[in-house]
Amino acid sequence: MEADYVVVGAGSAGCAIAYRLAEAGRSVLVIEHGGTDWGPLIQMPGALSFPMNMARYDWGYESEPEPHLGGRRLATPRGKVLGGSSSINGMVYVRGHARDFDHWDESGARGWSYADVLPYFKRMETWHDGGHGGDPTWRGTDGPLHVTRGTRANPLYHAFVEAGREAGYEVTDDYNGRQQEGFGAFEQTVWKGRRWSAANAYLRPALKTKRCAVVNGLAARVVIEEGRATGVALADGRVVRARAEVVLSASAINSPKLLMLSGIGPGAHLAEHGIEVRADRPGVGANLQDHLEMYVQMAASQPVTLFRYWNLPGKAWVGARWLLTRTGPGATNNFESCAFVRSEAGVEYPDIQYHFLPLAVRYDGKVAAEGHGFQAHVGPMRSPSRGSVTLRSGEADAKPVIRFNYMSTEQDWRDFRRCIRLTREIFAQEAFAPFRRHEIQPGAAVHTDAELDEAIREHAESAYHPCGTCRMGAADDPGAVVDPEARVIGVDSLRVADSSIFPRITNGNLNGPSIMVGEKVSDHLLGRTLPRSNAEPWIHPGWRVAQR
């Protein structure tokens, strides 16, 4: 129960760190409370709605009643399984926009600009464009993480991109390359029809080196001796010792919780729970951010949607085809077209994301009553609302208190209304004429600001992108939790590496940037760095005066 490094959490960043450390000849013990990720419900991409709703694979967290969403408690799934949330997520792969990382650098996370992080995105990827275009010089060719595109066999995927073009938006051949802005093909962490989680990409190769092992248990606190982290105490009394450093990669929910249980956090809050204060860091658990989205749903006039499989024989056929050939609707997450657009003139880079799905369904797998339909998941990317993660008690097995504080500013409501109205404009384009019947949600009768606000209050859902709760910043920033090398300020030999260190949420889904954090922090642990990139990302030349 001793190694050079102890990593808490076998998730997106933790698996990447374990692999890079083991590759460099270091010994690593990875603490993971969840069990194996083996089984068709995780490995089959088309079954994505199952694992995130299963207590076996998910921590089962939910928010406190959200005051601006009618008091609803929103599900906050986090992976409790090998691979962490990369084993239960929607497998959508987005790097984030170049300007997201430039903002990190400017806000105190020096060395995390786009020029600094692009080499790590390239190192982690093996990119398969599927013959759909894109510039390979922006992408990786031999990394552990396979990134692919779906077959886009359904005509609705092409209708969505064509509708965007008809509406006057850009079309991009690779939103993860030079130009994020526009409509185009979505990318996914799927390889040969199977979910390519961080466990498959990184942890299994790390375990094969024999320098990495997994310890099953619940981390209760970091052991700190004379101001230095020396290991991790488990809830069952065992202690896992680290000769060099301890790294917390336990998620934007569990990493701040574990820091607070270890005496690192807001002093008064820790004292309330009888926890000895080791480092008074008010930023621990603060700055919680997420993406909120709404499903704008349309009924379809033709039976071309995935609803044709929404019956027992259909599901049996999809499952059998996947088991035998790793092809068909079970071999993709079925999010195969997307868009990133700007909400208005004067916005420098996209602040709205679209996931397009040729099915009208909820995230829990309940299909719309109309049967055949399609939907766009849409929401603002940079909400000004901030929430928090705090302790419910000083016990390791107690669920934390999660308050997102969604929609707490007038800007949130203004941005969200614009998202819905812009989506309706896209669905009204000629490209959708052969497929369009009527609007299911929010419904054609919902038009005024007040009516849209009520629909948002009732139907907005988390996109499951929590981040920011152990914010990275300058070492002398009182609100920062970790410095630009991810070292916890005030405790030696302790780092945090996951989405909790994001200073501000990035555009799109967070699995890609979380893995990148693991890649980059592994180099900080090993005292090395990759040369900066001089690639110039595309910014709309008319952004100051035009929305599209």
XYZ file of C-alpha atoms in Angstrom:
548
model
C 0.000 0.000 0.000
C 2.825 2.361 -0.877
C 3.935 3.857 -4.185
C 5.715 6.894 -5.571
C 2.354 8.492 -6.378
C -1.179 7.994 -5.073
C -4.004 9.134 -7.347
C -7.535 9.376 -5.965
C -10.077 8.602 -8.681
C -9.788 6.392 -11.775
C -11.608 8.942 -13.936
C -10.748 10.981 -17.005
C -7.737 12.849 -15.561
C -6.676 10.216 -13.013
C -6.310 7.459 -15.625
C -4.232 9.748 -17.861
C -1.926 10.649 -14.951
C -1.538 6.996 -13.925
C -0.586 6.037 -17.481
C 1.973 8.809 -18.012
C 3.607 8.241 -14.600
C 3.817 4.469 -15.138
C 5.149 5.036 -18.664
C 7.917 7.188 -17.122
C 8.902 4.385 -14.730
C 7.143 5.636 -11.587
C 4.961 3.455 -9.357
C 1.319 4.486 -8.955
C -1.605 3.393 -6.804
C -5.036 4.563 -8.000
C -7.793 4.635 -5.392
C -11.257 3.986 -6.871
C -14.467 3.447 -4.899
C -16.380 2.065 -7.894
C -16.060 -1.349 -9.470
C -15.348 -2.717 -12.920
C -16.545 -1.078 -16.116
C -16.958 -4.396 -17.865
C -20.374 -5.137 -19.335
C -22.389 -4.216 -22.438
C -24.310 -1.343 -20.842
C -21.081 0.651 -20.455
C -19.156 -0.588 -23.484
C -22.082 -0.219 -25.942
C -22.219 3.470 -26.972
C -25.906 3.416 -27.939
C -26.846 2.335 -24.394
C -25.495 5.578 -22.895
C -28.708 6.435 -20.995
C -28.376 3.310 -18.823
C -25.061 3.567 -16.905
C -25.595 7.206 -15.882
C -28.870 6.160 -14.244
C -27.512 3.072 -12.455
C -26.482 3.197 -8.774
C -23.823 0.588 -9.544
C -21.908 3.069 -11.732
C -22.996 6.496 -10.445
C -22.506 8.323 -7.136
C -26.196 9.240 -7.227
C -25.741 12.926 -6.420
C -28.377 15.588 -6.967
C -28.497 19.295 -6.377
C -30.257 21.021 -3.545
C -33.609 22.531 -4.626
C -32.664 25.103 -7.281
C -34.349 28.407 -6.292
C -34.531 29.781 -9.860
C -35.806 26.538 -11.401
C -38.958 26.157 -9.359
C -37.231 24.315 -6.519
C -36.349 21.307 -8.684
C -33.504 19.036 -7.623
C -31.351 18.285 -10.662
C -29.536 14.999 -11.153
C -25.752 15.352 -10.897
C -24.347 12.025 -12.105
C -20.636 11.339 -11.547
C -18.971 8.082 -12.492
C -18.274 5.639 -9.651
C -16.540 3.028 -11.777
C -13.220 2.460 -13.546
C -13.000 5.272 -16.071
C -15.081 7.585 -13.862
C -17.500 9.805 -15.751
C -15.844 8.855 -19.070
C -17.496 5.452 -18.538
C -21.025 6.828 -18.093
C -20.994 10.027 -20.206
C -22.389 10.730 -23.672
C -18.934 10.172 -25.266
C -19.024 13.578 -26.998
C -15.514 14.878 -27.651
C -14.919 18.635 -27.564
C -11.569 20.280 -26.829
C -13.046 23.678 -25.996
C -12.381 26.953 -27.783
C -8.877 28.428 -28.012
C -10.079 31.583 -26.225
C -11.298 29.513 -23.248
C -7.724 28.568 -22.443
C -6.363 32.031 -23.182
C -8.846 33.257 -20.555
C -7.461 30.714 -18.060
C -3.962 32.054 -18.661
C -5.070 35.680 -18.341
C -6.960 34.994 -15.099
C -3.859 33.681 -13.304
C -3.411 30.106 -14.576
C -0.176 31.030 -16.346
C 1.036 28.407 -18.789
C -2.483 27.189 -19.656
C -3.115 29.315 -22.762
C -4.224 27.616 -25.972
C -0.627 27.671 -27.225
C 0.323 25.707 -24.086
C -2.513 23.152 -24.062
C -2.874 22.381 -27.799
C 0.250 20.143 -27.758
C -1.355 18.089 -24.963
C -4.622 17.709 -26.879
C -2.555 16.466 -29.820
C -0.510 14.096 -27.638
C -3.592 12.436 -26.170
C -5.455 11.790 -29.463
C -5.527 9.335 -32.280
C -7.863 11.141 -34.657
C -9.951 9.363 -37.280
C -11.740 11.830 -39.559
C -13.655 9.136 -41.438
C -13.021 10.926 -44.724
C -15.082 13.932 -43.655
C -12.355 16.572 -43.949
C -10.481 18.591 -41.379
C -6.823 19.578 -41.168
C -4.735 16.757 -39.627
C -1.979 19.190 -38.590
C -4.268 20.356 -35.766
C -4.904 16.825 -34.543
C -3.076 13.967 -32.858
C -2.104 10.765 -34.657
C -0.746 8.345 -32.063
C -2.278 9.115 -28.654
C -4.148 6.679 -26.393
C -7.560 8.307 -26.954
C -9.325 7.312 -30.171
C -11.570 10.101 -31.507
C -13.979 9.179 -34.298
C -16.991 10.471 -36.219
C -20.257 8.652 -36.725
C -21.384 7.401 -40.134
C -24.072 10.129 -40.303
C -26.220 7.694 -42.278
C -29.460 9.331 -41.117
C -30.575 12.176 -43.458
C -31.521 14.330 -40.440
C -27.837 14.812 -39.545
C -27.232 16.443 -42.922
C -30.480 18.422 -42.704
C -29.259 20.006 -39.457
C -25.955 21.183 -40.955
C -27.639 22.331 -44.178
C -30.242 24.266 -42.162
C -27.430 26.064 -40.362
C -25.845 26.963 -43.700
C -29.209 28.173 -45.039
C -29.640 30.345 -41.949
C -26.342 32.059 -42.744
C -24.005 30.327 -40.297
C -20.528 28.988 -40.990
C -20.006 25.304 -41.776
C -16.839 23.861 -40.210
C -15.108 20.644 -41.231
C -13.518 20.249 -37.775
C -14.751 22.171 -34.726
C -11.849 20.657 -32.741
C -9.332 22.035 -35.233
C -8.717 25.559 -36.470
C -12.367 26.669 -36.586
C -14.827 25.767 -33.850
C -17.539 28.174 -34.988
C -20.191 26.703 -37.283
C -22.222 23.581 -38.062
C -20.633 20.221 -38.758
C -19.947 16.613 -37.824
C -19.753 15.727 -34.116
C -16.863 13.690 -32.699
C -17.037 10.916 -30.133
C -14.757 8.811 -27.934
C -15.796 5.574 -29.623
C -13.425 3.087 -31.241
C -14.447 0.049 -33.279
C -17.998 0.402 -32.017
C -17.004 0.475 -28.337
C -16.912 3.263 -25.730
C -13.313 4.460 -25.598
C -13.267 5.602 -21.971
C -10.226 6.739 -20.003
C -10.147 3.231 -18.529
C -9.796 1.665 -21.981
C -7.461 4.349 -23.309
C -5.172 4.879 -20.312
C -5.787 2.717 -17.252
C -5.570 -0.710 -18.876
C -2.253 0.115 -20.607
C -0.984 1.514 -17.288
C -1.921 -1.681 -15.443
C -0.065 -3.753 -18.049
C 3.201 -2.022 -17.108
C 2.919 -3.621 -13.611
C 3.932 -0.244 -12.169
C 0.291 0.756 -11.618
C -2.384 -0.904 -9.500
C -5.925 -0.062 -8.414
C -6.881 0.025 -4.728
C -10.620 -0.375 -4.209
C -11.879 1.814 -1.384
C -13.471 5.070 -0.318
C -10.973 7.878 0.260
C -11.759 9.502 3.620
C -9.014 12.132 3.896
C -5.537 13.079 2.784
C -2.911 12.246 5.410
C -0.927 15.440 6.098
C 2.224 15.314 8.234
C 4.159 18.507 9.010
C 2.433 20.366 6.186
C 3.069 17.657 3.595
C 0.670 15.134 2.060
C 2.048 11.644 2.698
C -0.872 9.430 1.748
C -4.613 8.849 1.780
C -6.649 7.307 4.596
C -9.506 5.063 3.448
C -12.855 4.801 5.203
C -12.068 1.197 6.261
C -8.952 2.305 8.162
C -6.321 1.400 5.573
C -3.737 4.027 4.598
C -2.246 4.250 1.106
C 1.186 5.904 1.321
C 2.796 8.179 -1.273
C 6.565 8.562 -1.356
C 6.438 11.542 -3.744
C 2.976 13.144 -4.100
C -0.775 12.672 -3.723
C -3.031 13.721 -6.626
C -6.784 14.204 -6.227
C -8.670 13.450 -9.461
C -11.989 12.698 -7.837
C -14.258 15.114 -9.812
C -15.533 18.654 -9.375
C -17.837 17.294 -6.662
C -15.611 14.866 -4.743
C -12.215 16.612 -4.967
C -13.351 19.692 -2.990
C -15.222 17.405 -0.594
C -12.051 15.393 0.056
C -9.969 18.547 0.514
C -12.456 19.827 3.105
C -12.535 16.474 4.918
C -8.727 16.778 5.044
C -8.820 20.248 6.644
C -8.250 22.278 3.476
C -11.035 24.750 2.736
C -13.059 27.624 4.212
C -11.955 27.688 7.865
C -15.320 28.575 9.404
C -17.150 25.882 7.418
C -14.623 23.230 8.450
C -14.886 24.289 12.078
C -18.670 23.844 11.931
C -18.058 20.173 11.188
C -15.315 19.739 13.796
C -12.529 19.440 11.239
C -9.074 20.754 12.139
C -8.050 23.478 9.678
C -4.799 22.652 7.901
C -5.066 25.348 5.219
C -7.740 28.053 5.201
C -8.647 28.223 1.487
C -12.031 29.911 0.968
C -12.040 28.901 -2.719
C -12.435 25.174 -2.002
C -15.939 24.236 -3.137
C -16.703 27.713 -4.498
C -16.922 28.776 -8.179
C -19.110 25.767 -9.167
C -20.147 26.028 -12.833
C -22.102 23.846 -15.246
C -23.823 23.945 -18.618
C -27.595 24.031 -18.523
C -29.472 22.987 -21.647
C -32.954 22.587 -23.040
C -34.214 20.078 -25.558
C -36.060 21.808 -28.389
C -38.047 18.923 -29.869
C -39.855 18.560 -33.201
C -42.291 15.867 -34.341
C -41.161 14.233 -37.593
C -43.325 13.800 -40.678
C -41.346 10.786 -41.904
C -40.395 7.589 -40.030
C -36.650 8.241 -40.435
C -35.774 8.695 -36.724
C -34.361 6.307 -34.145
C -37.904 5.824 -32.827
C -38.194 2.874 -35.237
C -36.013 0.909 -32.780
C -37.990 2.014 -29.713
C -39.735 -1.330 -29.214
C -38.709 -4.780 -28.041
C -37.850 -6.258 -31.461
C -36.032 -3.055 -32.477
C -33.922 -2.941 -29.329
C -33.164 -6.662 -29.658
C -31.992 -6.128 -33.248
C -29.788 -3.154 -32.280
C -28.271 -5.107 -29.366
C -27.663 -8.260 -31.402
C -26.096 -6.341 -34.266
C -23.780 -4.559 -31.852
C -22.791 -7.779 -30.052
C -22.067 -9.597 -33.319
C -20.577 -6.860 -35.521
C -19.983 -3.737 -33.358
C -21.967 -1.726 -35.938
C -25.364 -0.046 -36.247
C -27.169 2.356 -33.891
C -25.600 0.625 -30.877
C -22.072 1.485 -32.077
C -22.520 5.271 -31.840
C -23.746 7.776 -29.258
C -26.103 8.972 -32.045
C -24.976 12.588 -31.552
C -23.403 12.913 -34.995
C -24.032 16.565 -35.944
C -23.492 19.689 -33.889
C -22.944 23.422 -33.951
C -21.156 26.180 -32.062
C -22.525 29.667 -32.746
C -22.395 33.158 -31.305
C -25.525 34.576 -29.697
C -25.112 38.149 -30.960
C -22.747 40.626 -32.587
C -19.960 41.673 -30.235
C -19.437 38.154 -28.875
C -15.932 37.163 -29.976
C -16.338 33.388 -30.084
C -19.201 30.874 -29.797
C -21.287 30.973 -26.631
C -24.013 28.514 -27.714
C -23.618 24.779 -28.360
C -25.989 22.403 -30.181
C -26.135 18.614 -29.882
C -28.443 17.238 -32.583
C -30.226 13.895 -32.060
C -32.585 12.148 -34.531
C -34.938 11.168 -31.720
C -37.207 13.097 -29.351
C -36.283 11.638 -25.966
C -35.291 12.612 -22.429
C -31.872 11.882 -20.961
C -33.383 9.137 -18.789
C -34.493 7.322 -21.949
C -38.208 8.228 -21.861
C -39.330 8.905 -25.427
C -41.716 11.701 -26.483
C -45.379 10.749 -26.759
C -45.504 11.848 -30.440
C -43.273 8.971 -31.503
C -41.030 9.927 -34.428
C -39.200 13.176 -33.717
C -35.828 14.897 -33.478
C -34.258 17.415 -31.116
C -31.477 19.883 -30.543
C -29.956 20.198 -27.085
C -29.130 23.886 -26.731
C -27.805 26.130 -24.000
C -25.433 29.013 -23.231
C -21.772 28.138 -22.735
C -20.619 30.840 -20.307
C -23.268 31.425 -17.661
C -22.281 34.058 -15.070
C -24.047 32.047 -12.314
C -21.828 30.416 -9.698
C -22.644 27.763 -7.120
C -20.862 25.734 -4.454
C -20.056 22.308 -3.051
C -20.013 22.126 0.756
C -19.969 19.421 3.413
C -23.150 17.883 4.788
C -21.141 16.340 7.614
C -17.597 15.346 8.471
C -18.257 11.718 7.488
C -16.574 10.376 4.363
C -19.695 8.556 3.142
C -22.044 11.557 3.471
C -23.179 13.112 0.195
C -21.969 16.696 -0.234
C -24.307 19.683 -0.508
C -24.422 20.731 -4.182
C -25.876 24.149 -5.039
C -25.483 25.141 -8.689
C -27.529 28.341 -8.308
C -28.548 28.047 -11.963
C -30.196 31.003 -13.735
C -29.393 33.430 -10.923
C -28.731 36.436 -13.181
C -30.826 38.300 -15.745
C -28.170 37.511 -18.357
C -28.893 33.768 -17.939
C -32.540 34.265 -18.857
C -31.764 36.580 -21.755
C -29.183 34.153 -23.162
C -31.444 31.124 -22.777
C -34.417 32.770 -24.506
C -32.132 33.664 -27.400
C -30.954 30.026 -27.601
C -34.535 28.798 -28.024
C -35.456 31.442 -30.602
C -32.327 30.808 -32.673
C -33.064 27.053 -32.593
C -36.585 27.598 -33.882
C -35.136 29.624 -36.746
C -32.822 26.726 -37.673
C -35.650 24.158 -37.592
C -37.742 26.494 -39.799
C -35.198 26.345 -42.646
C -35.965 24.661 -45.973
C -33.614 21.735 -45.199
C -36.054 20.487 -42.548
C -39.187 20.957 -44.713
C -39.370 17.255 -45.732
C -39.099 16.121 -42.088
C -40.800 18.802 -39.987
C -44.278 18.346 -38.474
C -44.757 20.498 -35.352
C -42.859 21.612 -32.272
C -43.217 19.306 -29.255
C -41.150 21.221 -26.710
C -41.455 23.971 -25.610
C -44.445 24.035 -28.012
C -45.617 26.404 -30.727
C -47.827 28.368 -28.319
C -44.843 29.357 -26.152
C -43.553 32.696 -27.464
C -43.369 35.584 -24.999
C -40.419 36.103 -22.650
C -42.606 35.076 -19.711
C -43.793 31.901 -21.473
C -40.241 30.955 -22.463
C -39.015 31.611 -18.916
C -41.667 29.254 -17.551
C -40.638 26.559 -20.027
C -36.982 26.985 -19.052
C -37.866 26.780 -15.362
C -39.749 23.555 -15.978
C -37.599 21.799 -18.583
C -33.963 22.972 -18.423
C -31.590 20.146 -17.518
C -27.945 19.914 -16.568
C -25.604 18.862 -19.355
C -23.562 17.194 -16.568
C -20.489 19.423 -16.914
C -19.656 20.483 -13.320
C -16.305 22.204 -12.874
C -14.403 25.022 -11.160
C -14.596 24.062 -7.475
C -10.811 23.962 -6.888
C -9.981 26.899 -9.114
C -6.477 27.243 -10.510
C -4.863 30.659 -10.219
C -1.827 32.598 -9.090
C -0.246 31.392 -5.851
C -1.018 34.739 -4.184
C -4.704 34.728 -5.273
C -6.752 34.236 -2.073
C -9.599 32.622 -4.035
C -7.400 30.113 -5.875
C -7.050 26.562 -4.572
C -4.199 25.317 -6.768
C -1.344 27.147 -8.478
C -0.602 26.880 -12.237
C 1.174 23.559 -11.665
C -1.965 22.227 -9.907
C -0.265 22.237 -6.478
C -2.630 22.854 -3.569
C -1.690 26.218 -2.080
C -0.716 25.778 1.564
C 0.094 22.029 1.547
C 3.168 20.393 0.057
C 3.164 17.315 -2.208
C -0.562 17.561 -2.937
C -2.138 18.367 -6.290
C -5.603 18.412 -7.819
C -6.103 17.412 -11.453
C -9.618 17.216 -12.871
C -12.352 19.609 -14.033
C -12.475 21.169 -10.560
C -9.334 23.226 -11.360
C -10.901 24.944 -14.417
C -10.937 28.705 -13.702
C -13.895 29.045 -16.067
C -15.973 26.437 -17.884
C -14.882 25.644 -21.436
C -17.058 25.507 -24.550
C -18.733 22.151 -24.977
C -18.401 18.832 -23.185
C -15.734 18.544 -20.498
C -14.308 15.033 -20.883
C -11.682 16.148 -23.425
C -10.368 19.100 -21.372
C -10.390 16.924 -18.228
C -8.166 14.330 -19.887
C -5.935 17.143 -21.153
C -5.576 18.373 -17.545
C -4.419 14.890 -16.564
C -1.895 14.853 -19.413
C -0.485 18.279 -18.567
C -0.363 17.760 -14.783
C 1.479 14.473 -15.319
C 4.214 16.508 -17.019
C 4.257 18.957 -14.098
C 4.712 15.962 -11.761
C 7.581 14.712 -13.927
C 9.193 18.150 -14.279
C 8.807 18.413 -18.029
C 6.691 20.271 -20.589
C 5.856 20.167 -24.287
C 6.922 23.015 -26.611
C 4.200 25.629 -27.157
C 2.206 25.699 -30.390
C 2.170 28.681 -32.748
C -1.072 27.614 -34.481
C -3.539 30.468 -35.086
C -7.203 29.604 -34.413
C -9.975 31.088 -36.570
C -12.089 33.923 -35.162
C -15.007 35.239 -37.215
C -13.650 38.370 -38.948
C -16.959 40.210 -38.502
C -17.670 39.227 -34.909
C -17.865 42.823 -33.700
C -20.727 43.692 -36.048
C -22.380 40.392 -37.067
C -23.966 37.469 -35.204
C -23.272 35.073 -38.070
